[in-house]
mmCIF file of C-alpha atoms and ligand atoms in Angstrom:
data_model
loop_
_atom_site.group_PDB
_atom_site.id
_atom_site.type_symbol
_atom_site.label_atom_id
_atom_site.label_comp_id
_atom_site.label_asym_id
_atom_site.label_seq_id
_atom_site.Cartn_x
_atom_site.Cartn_y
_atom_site.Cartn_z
ATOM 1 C CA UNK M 23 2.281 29.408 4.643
ATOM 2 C CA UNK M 24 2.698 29.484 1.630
ATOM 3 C CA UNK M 25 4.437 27.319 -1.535
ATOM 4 C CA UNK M 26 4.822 23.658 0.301
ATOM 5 C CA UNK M 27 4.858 21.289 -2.346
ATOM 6 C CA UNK M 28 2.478 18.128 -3.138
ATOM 7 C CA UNK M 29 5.152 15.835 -1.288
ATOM 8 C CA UNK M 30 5.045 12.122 -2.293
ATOM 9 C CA UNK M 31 8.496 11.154 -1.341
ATOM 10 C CA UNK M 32 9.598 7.433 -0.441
ATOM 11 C CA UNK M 33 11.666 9.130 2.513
ATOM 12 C CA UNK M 34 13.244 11.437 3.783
ATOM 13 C CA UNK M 35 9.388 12.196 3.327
ATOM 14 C CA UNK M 36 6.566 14.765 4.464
ATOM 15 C CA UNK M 37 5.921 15.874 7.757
ATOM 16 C CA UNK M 38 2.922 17.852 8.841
ATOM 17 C CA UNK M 39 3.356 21.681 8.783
ATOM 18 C CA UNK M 40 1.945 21.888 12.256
ATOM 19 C CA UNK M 41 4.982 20.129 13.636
ATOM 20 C CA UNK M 42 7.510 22.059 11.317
ATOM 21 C CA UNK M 43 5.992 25.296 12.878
ATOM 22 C CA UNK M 44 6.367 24.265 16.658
ATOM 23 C CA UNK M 45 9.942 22.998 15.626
ATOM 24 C CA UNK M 46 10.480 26.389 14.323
ATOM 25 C CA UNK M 47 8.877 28.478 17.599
ATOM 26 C CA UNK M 48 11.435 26.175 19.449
ATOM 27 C CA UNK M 49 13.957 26.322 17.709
ATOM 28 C CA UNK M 50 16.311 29.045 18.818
ATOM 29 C CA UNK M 51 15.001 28.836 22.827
ATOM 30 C CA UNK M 52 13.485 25.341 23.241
ATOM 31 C CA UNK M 53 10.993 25.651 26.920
ATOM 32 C CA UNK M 54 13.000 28.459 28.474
ATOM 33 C CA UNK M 55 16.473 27.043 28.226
ATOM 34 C CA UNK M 56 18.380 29.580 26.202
ATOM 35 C CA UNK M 57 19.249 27.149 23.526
ATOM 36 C CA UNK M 58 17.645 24.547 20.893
ATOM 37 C CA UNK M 59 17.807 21.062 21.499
ATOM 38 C CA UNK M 60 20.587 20.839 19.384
ATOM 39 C CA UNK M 61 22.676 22.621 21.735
ATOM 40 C CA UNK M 62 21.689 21.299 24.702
ATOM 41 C CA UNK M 63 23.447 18.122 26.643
ATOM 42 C CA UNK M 64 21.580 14.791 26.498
ATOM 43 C CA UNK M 65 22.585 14.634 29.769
ATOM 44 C CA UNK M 66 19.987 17.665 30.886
ATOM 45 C CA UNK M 67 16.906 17.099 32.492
ATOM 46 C CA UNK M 68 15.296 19.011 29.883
ATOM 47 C CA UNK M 69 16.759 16.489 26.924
ATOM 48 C CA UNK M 70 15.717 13.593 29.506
ATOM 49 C CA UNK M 71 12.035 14.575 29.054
ATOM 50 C CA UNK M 72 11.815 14.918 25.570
ATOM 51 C CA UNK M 73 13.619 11.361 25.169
ATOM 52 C CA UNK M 74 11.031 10.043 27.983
ATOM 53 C CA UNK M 75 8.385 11.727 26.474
ATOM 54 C CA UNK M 76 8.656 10.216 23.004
ATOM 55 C CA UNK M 77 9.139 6.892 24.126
ATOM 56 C CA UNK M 78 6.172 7.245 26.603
ATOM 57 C CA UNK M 79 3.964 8.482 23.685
ATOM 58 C CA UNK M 80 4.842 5.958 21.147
ATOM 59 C CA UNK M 81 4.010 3.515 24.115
ATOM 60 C CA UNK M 82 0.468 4.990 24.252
ATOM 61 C CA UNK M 83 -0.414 5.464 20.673
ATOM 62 C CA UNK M 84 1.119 1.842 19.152
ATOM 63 C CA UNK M 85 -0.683 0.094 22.592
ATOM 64 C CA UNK M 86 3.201 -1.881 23.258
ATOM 65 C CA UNK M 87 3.238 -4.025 26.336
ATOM 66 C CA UNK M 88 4.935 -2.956 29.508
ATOM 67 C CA UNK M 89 7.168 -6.900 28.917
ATOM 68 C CA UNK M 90 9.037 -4.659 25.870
ATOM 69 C CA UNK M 91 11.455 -2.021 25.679
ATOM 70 C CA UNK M 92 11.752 1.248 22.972
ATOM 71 C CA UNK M 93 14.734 1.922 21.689
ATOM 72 C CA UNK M 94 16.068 5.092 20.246
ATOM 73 C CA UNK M 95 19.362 3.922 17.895
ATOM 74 C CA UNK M 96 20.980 5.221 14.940
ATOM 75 C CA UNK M 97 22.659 3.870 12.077
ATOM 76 C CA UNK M 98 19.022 3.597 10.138
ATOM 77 C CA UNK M 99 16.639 0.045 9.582
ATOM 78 C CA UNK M 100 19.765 -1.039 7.766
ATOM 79 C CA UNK M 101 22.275 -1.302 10.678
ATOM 80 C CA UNK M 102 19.277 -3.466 12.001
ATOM 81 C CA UNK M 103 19.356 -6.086 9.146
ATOM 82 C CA UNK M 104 22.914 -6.537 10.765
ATOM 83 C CA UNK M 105 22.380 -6.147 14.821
ATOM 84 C CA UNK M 106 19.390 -8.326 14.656
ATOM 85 C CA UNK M 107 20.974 -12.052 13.875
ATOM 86 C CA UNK M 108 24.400 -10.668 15.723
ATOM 87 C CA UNK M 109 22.354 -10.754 18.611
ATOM 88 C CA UNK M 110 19.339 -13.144 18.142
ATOM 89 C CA UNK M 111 20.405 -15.427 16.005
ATOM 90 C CA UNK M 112 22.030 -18.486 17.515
ATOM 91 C CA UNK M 113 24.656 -20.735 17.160
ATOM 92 C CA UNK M 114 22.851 -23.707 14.858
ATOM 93 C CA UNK M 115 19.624 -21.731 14.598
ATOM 94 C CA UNK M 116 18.064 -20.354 11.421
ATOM 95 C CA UNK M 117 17.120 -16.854 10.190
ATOM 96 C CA UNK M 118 14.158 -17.249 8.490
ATOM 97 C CA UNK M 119 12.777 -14.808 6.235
ATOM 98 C CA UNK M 120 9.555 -13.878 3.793
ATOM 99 C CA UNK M 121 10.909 -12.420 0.847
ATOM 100 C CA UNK M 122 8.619 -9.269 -0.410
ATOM 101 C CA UNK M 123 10.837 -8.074 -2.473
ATOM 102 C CA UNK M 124 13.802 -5.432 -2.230
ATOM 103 C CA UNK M 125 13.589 -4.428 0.902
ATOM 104 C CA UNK M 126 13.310 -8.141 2.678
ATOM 105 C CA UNK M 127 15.831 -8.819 -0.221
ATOM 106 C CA UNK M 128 18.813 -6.654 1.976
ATOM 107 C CA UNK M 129 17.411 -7.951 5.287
ATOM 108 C CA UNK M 130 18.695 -11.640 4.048
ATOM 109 C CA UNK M 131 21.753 -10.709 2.748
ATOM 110 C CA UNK M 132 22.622 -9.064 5.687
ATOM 111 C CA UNK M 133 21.619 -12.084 8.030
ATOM 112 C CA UNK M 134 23.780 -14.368 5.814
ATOM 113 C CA UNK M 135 27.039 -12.774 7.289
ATOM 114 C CA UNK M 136 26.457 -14.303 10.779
ATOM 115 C CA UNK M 137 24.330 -17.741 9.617
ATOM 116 C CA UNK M 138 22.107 -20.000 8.149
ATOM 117 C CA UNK M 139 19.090 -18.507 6.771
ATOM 118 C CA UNK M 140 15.879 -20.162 5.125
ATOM 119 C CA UNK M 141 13.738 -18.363 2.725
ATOM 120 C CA UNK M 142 10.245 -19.573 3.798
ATOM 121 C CA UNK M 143 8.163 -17.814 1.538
ATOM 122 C CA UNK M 144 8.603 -15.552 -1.569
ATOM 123 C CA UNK M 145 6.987 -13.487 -4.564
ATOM 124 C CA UNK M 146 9.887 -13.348 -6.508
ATOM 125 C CA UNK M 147 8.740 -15.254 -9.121
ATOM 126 C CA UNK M 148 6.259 -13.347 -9.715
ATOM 127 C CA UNK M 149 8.275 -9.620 -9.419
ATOM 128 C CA UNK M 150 7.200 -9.429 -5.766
ATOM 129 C CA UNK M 151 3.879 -7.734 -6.779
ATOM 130 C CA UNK M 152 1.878 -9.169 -3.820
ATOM 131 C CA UNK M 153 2.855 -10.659 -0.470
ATOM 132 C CA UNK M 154 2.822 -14.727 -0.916
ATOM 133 C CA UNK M 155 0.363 -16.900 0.784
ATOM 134 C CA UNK M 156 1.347 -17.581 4.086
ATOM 135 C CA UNK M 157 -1.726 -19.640 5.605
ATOM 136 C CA UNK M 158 0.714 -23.117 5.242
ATOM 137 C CA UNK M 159 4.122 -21.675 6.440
ATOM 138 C CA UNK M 160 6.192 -24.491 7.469
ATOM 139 C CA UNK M 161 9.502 -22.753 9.314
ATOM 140 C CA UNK M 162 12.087 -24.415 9.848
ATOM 141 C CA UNK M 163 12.002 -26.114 13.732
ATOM 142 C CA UNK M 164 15.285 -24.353 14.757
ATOM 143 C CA UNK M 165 14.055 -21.044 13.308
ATOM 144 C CA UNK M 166 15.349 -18.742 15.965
ATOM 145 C CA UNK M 167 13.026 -15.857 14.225
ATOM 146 C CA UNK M 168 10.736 -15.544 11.243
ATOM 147 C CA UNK M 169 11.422 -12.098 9.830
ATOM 148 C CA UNK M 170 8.783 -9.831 7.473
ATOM 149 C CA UNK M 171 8.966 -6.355 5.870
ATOM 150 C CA UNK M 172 5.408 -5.362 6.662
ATOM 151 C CA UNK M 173 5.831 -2.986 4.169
ATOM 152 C CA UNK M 174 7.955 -3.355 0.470
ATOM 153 C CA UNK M 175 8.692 0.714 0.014
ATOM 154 C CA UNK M 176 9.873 -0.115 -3.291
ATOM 155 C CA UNK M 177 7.611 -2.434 -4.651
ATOM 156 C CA UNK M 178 4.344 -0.910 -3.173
ATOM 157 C CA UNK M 179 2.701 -4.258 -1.429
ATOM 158 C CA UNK M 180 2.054 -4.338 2.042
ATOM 159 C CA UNK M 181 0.468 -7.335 4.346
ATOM 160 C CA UNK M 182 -2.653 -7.191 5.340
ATOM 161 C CA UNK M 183 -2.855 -9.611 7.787
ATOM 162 C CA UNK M 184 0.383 -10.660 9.814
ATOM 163 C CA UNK M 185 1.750 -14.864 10.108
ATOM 164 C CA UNK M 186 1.238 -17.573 13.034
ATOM 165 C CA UNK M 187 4.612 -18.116 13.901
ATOM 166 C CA UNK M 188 3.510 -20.443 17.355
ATOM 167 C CA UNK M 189 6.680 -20.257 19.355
ATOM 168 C CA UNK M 190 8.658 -18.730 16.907
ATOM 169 C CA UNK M 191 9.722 -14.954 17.288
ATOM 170 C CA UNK M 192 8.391 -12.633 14.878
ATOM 171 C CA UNK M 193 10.603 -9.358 13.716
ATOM 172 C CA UNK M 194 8.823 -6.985 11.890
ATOM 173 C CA UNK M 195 10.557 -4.161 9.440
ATOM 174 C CA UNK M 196 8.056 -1.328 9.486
ATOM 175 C CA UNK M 197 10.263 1.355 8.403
ATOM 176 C CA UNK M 198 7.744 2.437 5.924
ATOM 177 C CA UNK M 199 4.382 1.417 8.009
ATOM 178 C CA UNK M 200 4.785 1.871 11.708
ATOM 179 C CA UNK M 201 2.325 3.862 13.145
ATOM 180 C CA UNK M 202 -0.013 4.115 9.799
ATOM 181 C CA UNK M 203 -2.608 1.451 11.225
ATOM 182 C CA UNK M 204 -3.137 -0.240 14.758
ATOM 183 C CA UNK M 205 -0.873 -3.192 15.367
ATOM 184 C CA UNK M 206 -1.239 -6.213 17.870
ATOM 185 C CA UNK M 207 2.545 -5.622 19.204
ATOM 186 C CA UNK M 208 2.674 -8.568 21.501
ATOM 187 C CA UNK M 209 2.378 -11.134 17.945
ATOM 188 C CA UNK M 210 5.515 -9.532 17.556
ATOM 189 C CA UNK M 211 9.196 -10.124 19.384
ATOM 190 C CA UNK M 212 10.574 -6.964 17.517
ATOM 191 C CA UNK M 213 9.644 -4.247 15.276
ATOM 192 C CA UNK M 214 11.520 -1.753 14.340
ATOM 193 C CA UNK M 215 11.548 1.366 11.718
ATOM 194 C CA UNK M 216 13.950 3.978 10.657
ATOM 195 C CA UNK M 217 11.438 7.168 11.395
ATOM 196 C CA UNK M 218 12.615 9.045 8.542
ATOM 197 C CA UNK M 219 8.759 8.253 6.361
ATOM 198 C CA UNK M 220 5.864 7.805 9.415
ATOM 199 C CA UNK M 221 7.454 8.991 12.600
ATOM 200 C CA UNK M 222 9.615 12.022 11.120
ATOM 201 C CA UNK M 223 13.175 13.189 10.043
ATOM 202 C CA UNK M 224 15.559 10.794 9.167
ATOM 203 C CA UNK M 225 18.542 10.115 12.114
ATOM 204 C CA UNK M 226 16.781 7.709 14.419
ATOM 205 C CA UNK M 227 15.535 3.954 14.396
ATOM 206 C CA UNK M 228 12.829 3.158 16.497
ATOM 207 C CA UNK M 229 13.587 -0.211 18.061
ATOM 208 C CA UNK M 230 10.137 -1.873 19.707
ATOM 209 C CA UNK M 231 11.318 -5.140 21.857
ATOM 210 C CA UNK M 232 10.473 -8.168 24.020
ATOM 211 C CA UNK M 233 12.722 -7.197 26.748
ATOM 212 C CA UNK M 234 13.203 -11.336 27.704
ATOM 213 C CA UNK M 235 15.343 -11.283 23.974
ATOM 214 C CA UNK M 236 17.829 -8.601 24.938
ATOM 215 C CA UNK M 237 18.130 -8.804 28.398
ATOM 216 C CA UNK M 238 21.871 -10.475 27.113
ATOM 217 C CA UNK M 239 23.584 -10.017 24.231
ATOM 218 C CA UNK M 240 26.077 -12.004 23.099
ATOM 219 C CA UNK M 241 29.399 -10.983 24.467
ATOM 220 C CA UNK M 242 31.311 -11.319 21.633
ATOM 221 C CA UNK M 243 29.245 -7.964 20.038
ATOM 222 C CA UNK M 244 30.870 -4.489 19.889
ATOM 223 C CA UNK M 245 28.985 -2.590 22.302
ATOM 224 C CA UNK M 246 27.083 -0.155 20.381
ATOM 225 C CA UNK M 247 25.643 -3.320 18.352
ATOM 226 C CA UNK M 248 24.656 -4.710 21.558
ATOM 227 C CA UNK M 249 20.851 -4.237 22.033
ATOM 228 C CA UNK M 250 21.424 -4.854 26.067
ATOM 229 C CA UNK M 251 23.512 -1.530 25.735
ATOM 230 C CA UNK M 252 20.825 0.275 24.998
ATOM 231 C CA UNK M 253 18.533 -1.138 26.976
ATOM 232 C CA UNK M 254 20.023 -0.651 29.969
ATOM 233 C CA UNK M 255 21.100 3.041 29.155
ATOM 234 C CA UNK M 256 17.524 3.938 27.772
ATOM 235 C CA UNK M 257 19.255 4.853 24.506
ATOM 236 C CA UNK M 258 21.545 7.078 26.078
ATOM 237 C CA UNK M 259 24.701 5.099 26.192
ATOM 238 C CA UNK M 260 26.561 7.700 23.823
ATOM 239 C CA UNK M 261 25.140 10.669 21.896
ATOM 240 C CA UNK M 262 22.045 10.403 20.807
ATOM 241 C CA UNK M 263 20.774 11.855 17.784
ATOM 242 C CA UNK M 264 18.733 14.710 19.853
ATOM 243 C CA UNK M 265 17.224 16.294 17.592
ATOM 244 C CA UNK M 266 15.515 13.788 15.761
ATOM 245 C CA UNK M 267 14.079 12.381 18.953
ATOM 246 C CA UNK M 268 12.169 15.745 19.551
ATOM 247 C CA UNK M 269 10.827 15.842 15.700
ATOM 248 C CA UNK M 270 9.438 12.014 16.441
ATOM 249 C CA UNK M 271 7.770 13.507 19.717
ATOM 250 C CA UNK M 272 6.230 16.144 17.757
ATOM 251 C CA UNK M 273 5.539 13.773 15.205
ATOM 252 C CA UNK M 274 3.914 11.686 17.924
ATOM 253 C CA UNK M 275 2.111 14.451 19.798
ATOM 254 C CA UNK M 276 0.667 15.220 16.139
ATOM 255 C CA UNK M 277 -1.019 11.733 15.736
ATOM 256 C CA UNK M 278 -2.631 12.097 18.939
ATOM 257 C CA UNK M 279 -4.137 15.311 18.528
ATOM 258 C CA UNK M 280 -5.873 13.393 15.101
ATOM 259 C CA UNK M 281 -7.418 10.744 17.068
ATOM 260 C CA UNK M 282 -4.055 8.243 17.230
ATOM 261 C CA UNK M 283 -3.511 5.308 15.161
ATOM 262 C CA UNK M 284 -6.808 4.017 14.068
ATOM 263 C CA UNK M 285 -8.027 7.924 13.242
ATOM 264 C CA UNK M 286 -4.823 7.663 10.951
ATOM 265 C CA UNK M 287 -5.131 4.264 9.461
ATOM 266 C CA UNK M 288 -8.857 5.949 8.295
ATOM 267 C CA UNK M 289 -7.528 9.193 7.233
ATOM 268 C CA UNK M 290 -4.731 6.813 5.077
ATOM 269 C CA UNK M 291 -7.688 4.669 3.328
ATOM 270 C CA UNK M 292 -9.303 8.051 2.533
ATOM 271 C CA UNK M 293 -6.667 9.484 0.935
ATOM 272 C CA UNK M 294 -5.235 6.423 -0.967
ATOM 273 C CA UNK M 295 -8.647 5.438 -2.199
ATOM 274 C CA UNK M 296 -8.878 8.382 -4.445
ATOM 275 C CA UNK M 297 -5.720 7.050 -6.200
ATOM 276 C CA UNK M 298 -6.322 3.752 -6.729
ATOM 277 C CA UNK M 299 -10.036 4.176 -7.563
ATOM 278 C CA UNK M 300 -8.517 6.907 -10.457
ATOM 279 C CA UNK M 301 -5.839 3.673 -11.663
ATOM 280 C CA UNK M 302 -8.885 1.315 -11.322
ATOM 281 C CA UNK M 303 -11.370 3.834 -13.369
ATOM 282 C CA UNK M 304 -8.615 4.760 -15.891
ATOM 283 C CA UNK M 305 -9.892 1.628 -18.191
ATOM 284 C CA UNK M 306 -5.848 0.048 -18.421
ATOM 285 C CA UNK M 307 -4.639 3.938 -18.857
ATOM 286 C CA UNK M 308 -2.530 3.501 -15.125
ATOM 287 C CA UNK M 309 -1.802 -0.060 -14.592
ATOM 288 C CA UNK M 310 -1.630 -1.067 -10.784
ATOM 289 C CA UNK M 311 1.771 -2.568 -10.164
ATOM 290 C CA UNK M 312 0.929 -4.396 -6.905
ATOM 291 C CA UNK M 313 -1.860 -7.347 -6.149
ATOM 292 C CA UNK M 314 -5.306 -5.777 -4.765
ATOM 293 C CA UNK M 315 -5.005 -7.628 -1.809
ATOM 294 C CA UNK M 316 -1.397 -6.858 -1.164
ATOM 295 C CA UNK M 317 -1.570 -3.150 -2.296
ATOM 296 C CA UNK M 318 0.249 -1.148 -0.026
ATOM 297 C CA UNK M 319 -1.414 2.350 1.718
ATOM 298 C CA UNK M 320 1.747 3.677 1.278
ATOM 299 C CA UNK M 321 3.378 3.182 -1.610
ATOM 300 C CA UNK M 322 1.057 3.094 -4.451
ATOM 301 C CA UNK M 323 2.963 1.964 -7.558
ATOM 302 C CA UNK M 324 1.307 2.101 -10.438
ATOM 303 C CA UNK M 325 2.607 1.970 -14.295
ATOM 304 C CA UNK M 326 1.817 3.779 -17.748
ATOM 305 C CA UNK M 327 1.473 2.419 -21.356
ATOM 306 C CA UNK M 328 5.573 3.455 -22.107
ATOM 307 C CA UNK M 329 8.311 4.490 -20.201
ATOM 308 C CA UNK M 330 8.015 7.732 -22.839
ATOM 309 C CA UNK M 331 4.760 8.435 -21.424
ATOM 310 C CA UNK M 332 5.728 7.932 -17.978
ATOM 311 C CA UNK M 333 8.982 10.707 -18.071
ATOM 312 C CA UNK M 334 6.171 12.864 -19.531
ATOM 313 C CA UNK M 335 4.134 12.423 -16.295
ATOM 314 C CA UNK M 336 7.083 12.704 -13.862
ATOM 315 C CA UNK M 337 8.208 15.862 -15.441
ATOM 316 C CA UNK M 338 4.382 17.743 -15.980
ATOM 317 C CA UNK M 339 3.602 16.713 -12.798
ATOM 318 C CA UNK M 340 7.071 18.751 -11.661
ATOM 319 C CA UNK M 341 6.128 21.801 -13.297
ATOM 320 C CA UNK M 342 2.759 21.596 -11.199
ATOM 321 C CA UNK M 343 4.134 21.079 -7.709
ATOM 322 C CA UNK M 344 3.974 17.655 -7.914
ATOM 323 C CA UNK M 345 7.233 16.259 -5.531
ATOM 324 C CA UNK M 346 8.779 12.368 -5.560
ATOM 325 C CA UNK M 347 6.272 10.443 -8.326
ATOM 326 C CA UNK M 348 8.786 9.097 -9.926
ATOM 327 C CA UNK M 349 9.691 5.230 -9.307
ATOM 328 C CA UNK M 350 12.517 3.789 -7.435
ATOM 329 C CA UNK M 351 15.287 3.174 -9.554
ATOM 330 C CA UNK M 352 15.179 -0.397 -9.765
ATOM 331 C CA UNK M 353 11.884 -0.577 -10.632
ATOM 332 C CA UNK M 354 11.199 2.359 -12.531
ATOM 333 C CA UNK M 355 7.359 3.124 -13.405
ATOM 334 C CA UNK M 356 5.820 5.483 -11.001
ATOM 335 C CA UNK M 357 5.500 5.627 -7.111
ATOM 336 C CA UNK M 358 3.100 8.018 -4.593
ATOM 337 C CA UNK M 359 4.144 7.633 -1.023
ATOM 338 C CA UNK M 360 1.424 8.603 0.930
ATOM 339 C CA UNK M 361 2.434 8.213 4.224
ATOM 340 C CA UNK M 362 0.427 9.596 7.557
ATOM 341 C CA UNK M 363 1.698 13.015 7.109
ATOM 342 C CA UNK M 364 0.615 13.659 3.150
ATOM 343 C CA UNK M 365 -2.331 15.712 3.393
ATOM 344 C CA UNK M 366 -6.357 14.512 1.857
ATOM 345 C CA UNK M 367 -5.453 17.493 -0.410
ATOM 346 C CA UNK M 368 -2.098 16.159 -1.573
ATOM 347 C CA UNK M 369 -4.066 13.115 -2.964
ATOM 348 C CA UNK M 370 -6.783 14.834 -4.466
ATOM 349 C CA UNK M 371 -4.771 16.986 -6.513
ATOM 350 C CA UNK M 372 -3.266 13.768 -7.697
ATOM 351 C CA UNK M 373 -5.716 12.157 -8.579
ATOM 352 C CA UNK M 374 -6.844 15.184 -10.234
ATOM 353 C CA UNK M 375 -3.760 15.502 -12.325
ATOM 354 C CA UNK M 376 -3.743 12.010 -13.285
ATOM 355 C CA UNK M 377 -7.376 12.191 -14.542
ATOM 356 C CA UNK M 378 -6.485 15.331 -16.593
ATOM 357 C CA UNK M 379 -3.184 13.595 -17.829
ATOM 358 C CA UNK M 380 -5.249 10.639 -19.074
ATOM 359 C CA UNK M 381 -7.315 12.957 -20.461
ATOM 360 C CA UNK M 382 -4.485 14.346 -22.754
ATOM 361 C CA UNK M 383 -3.050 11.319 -23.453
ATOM 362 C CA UNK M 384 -5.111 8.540 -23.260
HETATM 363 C C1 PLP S 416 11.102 -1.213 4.411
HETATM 364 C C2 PLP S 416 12.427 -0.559 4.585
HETATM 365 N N1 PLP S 416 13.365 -1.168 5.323
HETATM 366 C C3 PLP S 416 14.570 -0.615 5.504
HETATM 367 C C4 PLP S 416 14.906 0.591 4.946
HETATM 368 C C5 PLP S 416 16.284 1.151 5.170
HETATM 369 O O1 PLP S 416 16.191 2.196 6.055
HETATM 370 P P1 PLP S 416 17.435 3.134 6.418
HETATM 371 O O2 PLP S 416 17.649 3.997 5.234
HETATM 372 O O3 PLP S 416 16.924 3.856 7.627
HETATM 373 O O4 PLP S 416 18.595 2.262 6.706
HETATM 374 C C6 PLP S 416 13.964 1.273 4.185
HETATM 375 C C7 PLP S 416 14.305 2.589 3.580
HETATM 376 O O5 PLP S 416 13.707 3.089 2.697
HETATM 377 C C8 PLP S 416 12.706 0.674 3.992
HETATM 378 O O6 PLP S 416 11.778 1.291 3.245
#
């Protein structure tokens, strides 16, 4: 195979060549049928096992309880920021929320359409470059969740250790985590993650639930915002979006053949140690954007002396096959994703290009 680039985009984002090639065997005549997947009903038996199959894996590889349901939706993490207080948050409850930065920053917005929310922690003041303390959280005592965004994509911080929320419901947004390092599920009431940057292509949002919060949704919901919907349809209620449930099984399938989650949260640490150890070596040349304690294994942003000198990075690293460096837009600076499917030799060759650019430059 030849000419796949050095991929470090925030998402849409890499997936591993093995599962692009057993998409590609499959595609035209997926196991016998006479037709891809795309063709096929999602009423089939055939359609039923690969929508069975990838929740069944996920099950097995993230270790979730039998007491929750998985959820196939669409509409990405964003439709979530809306369906989650339309059907969990209560009348005279609160929404509360960490703010982490952009990310989180949406998820609050979005929660203030349908009621009171309560900011009980935030980095803001200082640019959201780390994840704030969170060892005194008071919550508020009708919190009817405490929301987190394990994750900041943008920002490049990530927790490292998740709150004590006692009887309070934690929702997690791992949209840009999930499946990158072993998580105790049952701390959580919800997770949930578009798959479009750990799980595969973008189309589907994995939903991960206590099935005692959704066995009734609020009447009042449109039906296809109603998490009991899809519960009780196992995310076939309407069309699902088929073939992105058979890339997140291959996706899946591809985890487990590399040793499942804790083989990749290793293989991660590997490969984003050789960046930061070439920004912490570089003697102030790359500055770090995020915390050490809250740096993401990611999203590693990291910043040169200019914003000259950092177009002049984004564009040589272009012209040598380098893919996605640049920062998001609201941030600027630079940005690696390195999520589970970027390869050990993805990172070494950029960590060898940034010691060579220093090198020039510095
Ligand atoms: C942490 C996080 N949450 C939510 C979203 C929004 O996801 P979607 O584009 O699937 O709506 C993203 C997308 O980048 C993200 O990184």
């Amino acid at each position: 195979m030849t000419n796949r680039a050095y991929n470090f985009n925030a998402g849409p984002a890499a997936l591993p060549l093995e599962v692009l090639q057993q998409a590609q065997q499959e595609f035209i005549d997926y196991a016998g049928a006479g037709m891809s997947i795309m063709e096929m009903s999602h009423r089939s038996s055939i359609f039923e096992q690969v929508n069975d199959g990838a929740q069944s894996l996920l099950r097995e590889l993230f270790g979730i309880p039998s007491n929750y349901k998985v959820l196939f939706l669409q509409g990405g993490a964003s439709t979530q920021f809306a369906m989650i207080p339309m059907n969990l948050l209560g009348a005279g409850q609160t929404a509360a929320f960490v703010n982490t930065g952009s990310w989180a920053d949406k998820a609050i917005k979005e929660a203030k359409l349908f009621g009171e929310t309560a900011i009980v922690a935030s980095s803001e003041s200082d640019k959201f470059n780390r994840i704030p303390d969170l060892s005194n959280l008071q919550l508020p005592t009708n919190s009817a969740y405490l929301h987190i965004t394990s994750n900041e994509t943008i920002e490049g911080t990530q927790f490292a250790a998740y709150p004590e929320t006692g009887n309070v419901t934690l929702i997690g947004d791992m949209s840009s985590d999930i499946l990158s390092r072993p998580v105790d599920v049952s701390k959580f009431g919800m997770i949930y993650a578009g798959a479009q940057k750990n799980l595969g292509p973008s189309g589907v949002t994995i939903v991960i639930v206590r099935e005692d919060l959704v066995s009734e949704s609020p009447k009042s919901i449109p039906t296809m915002l109603r998490y009991d919907t899809h519960v009780k349809n196992n995310s076939l209620y309407n069309t699902p979006p088929s073939f992105s449930v058979y890339l997140v099984g291959l996706m899946l399938k591809w985890v487990k053949e590399r040793g499942g989650v804790a083989a990749m949260e290793q293989f991660n640490r590997d490969k984003t140690k050789l960046i930061y150890d070439t920004i912490d070596n570089s003697g102030g040349f790359y500055r770090g954007f995020a915390d050490a304690n809250s740096r993401s294994l990611m999203n590693l942003t990291f910043r040169l002396g200019s914003e000259e000198l950092e177009k002049q990075f984004v564009k040589e690293s272009e012209q040598q096959g380098f893919v996605g460096l640049k920062g998001h837009r609201s941030v600027g600076g630079l940005r690696a994703s390195t999520y589970n499917a970027v390869p050990l030799e993805s990172c070494k060759a950029l960590a060898d290009f940034m010691g060579d650019f220093q090198k020039r430059n510095g």
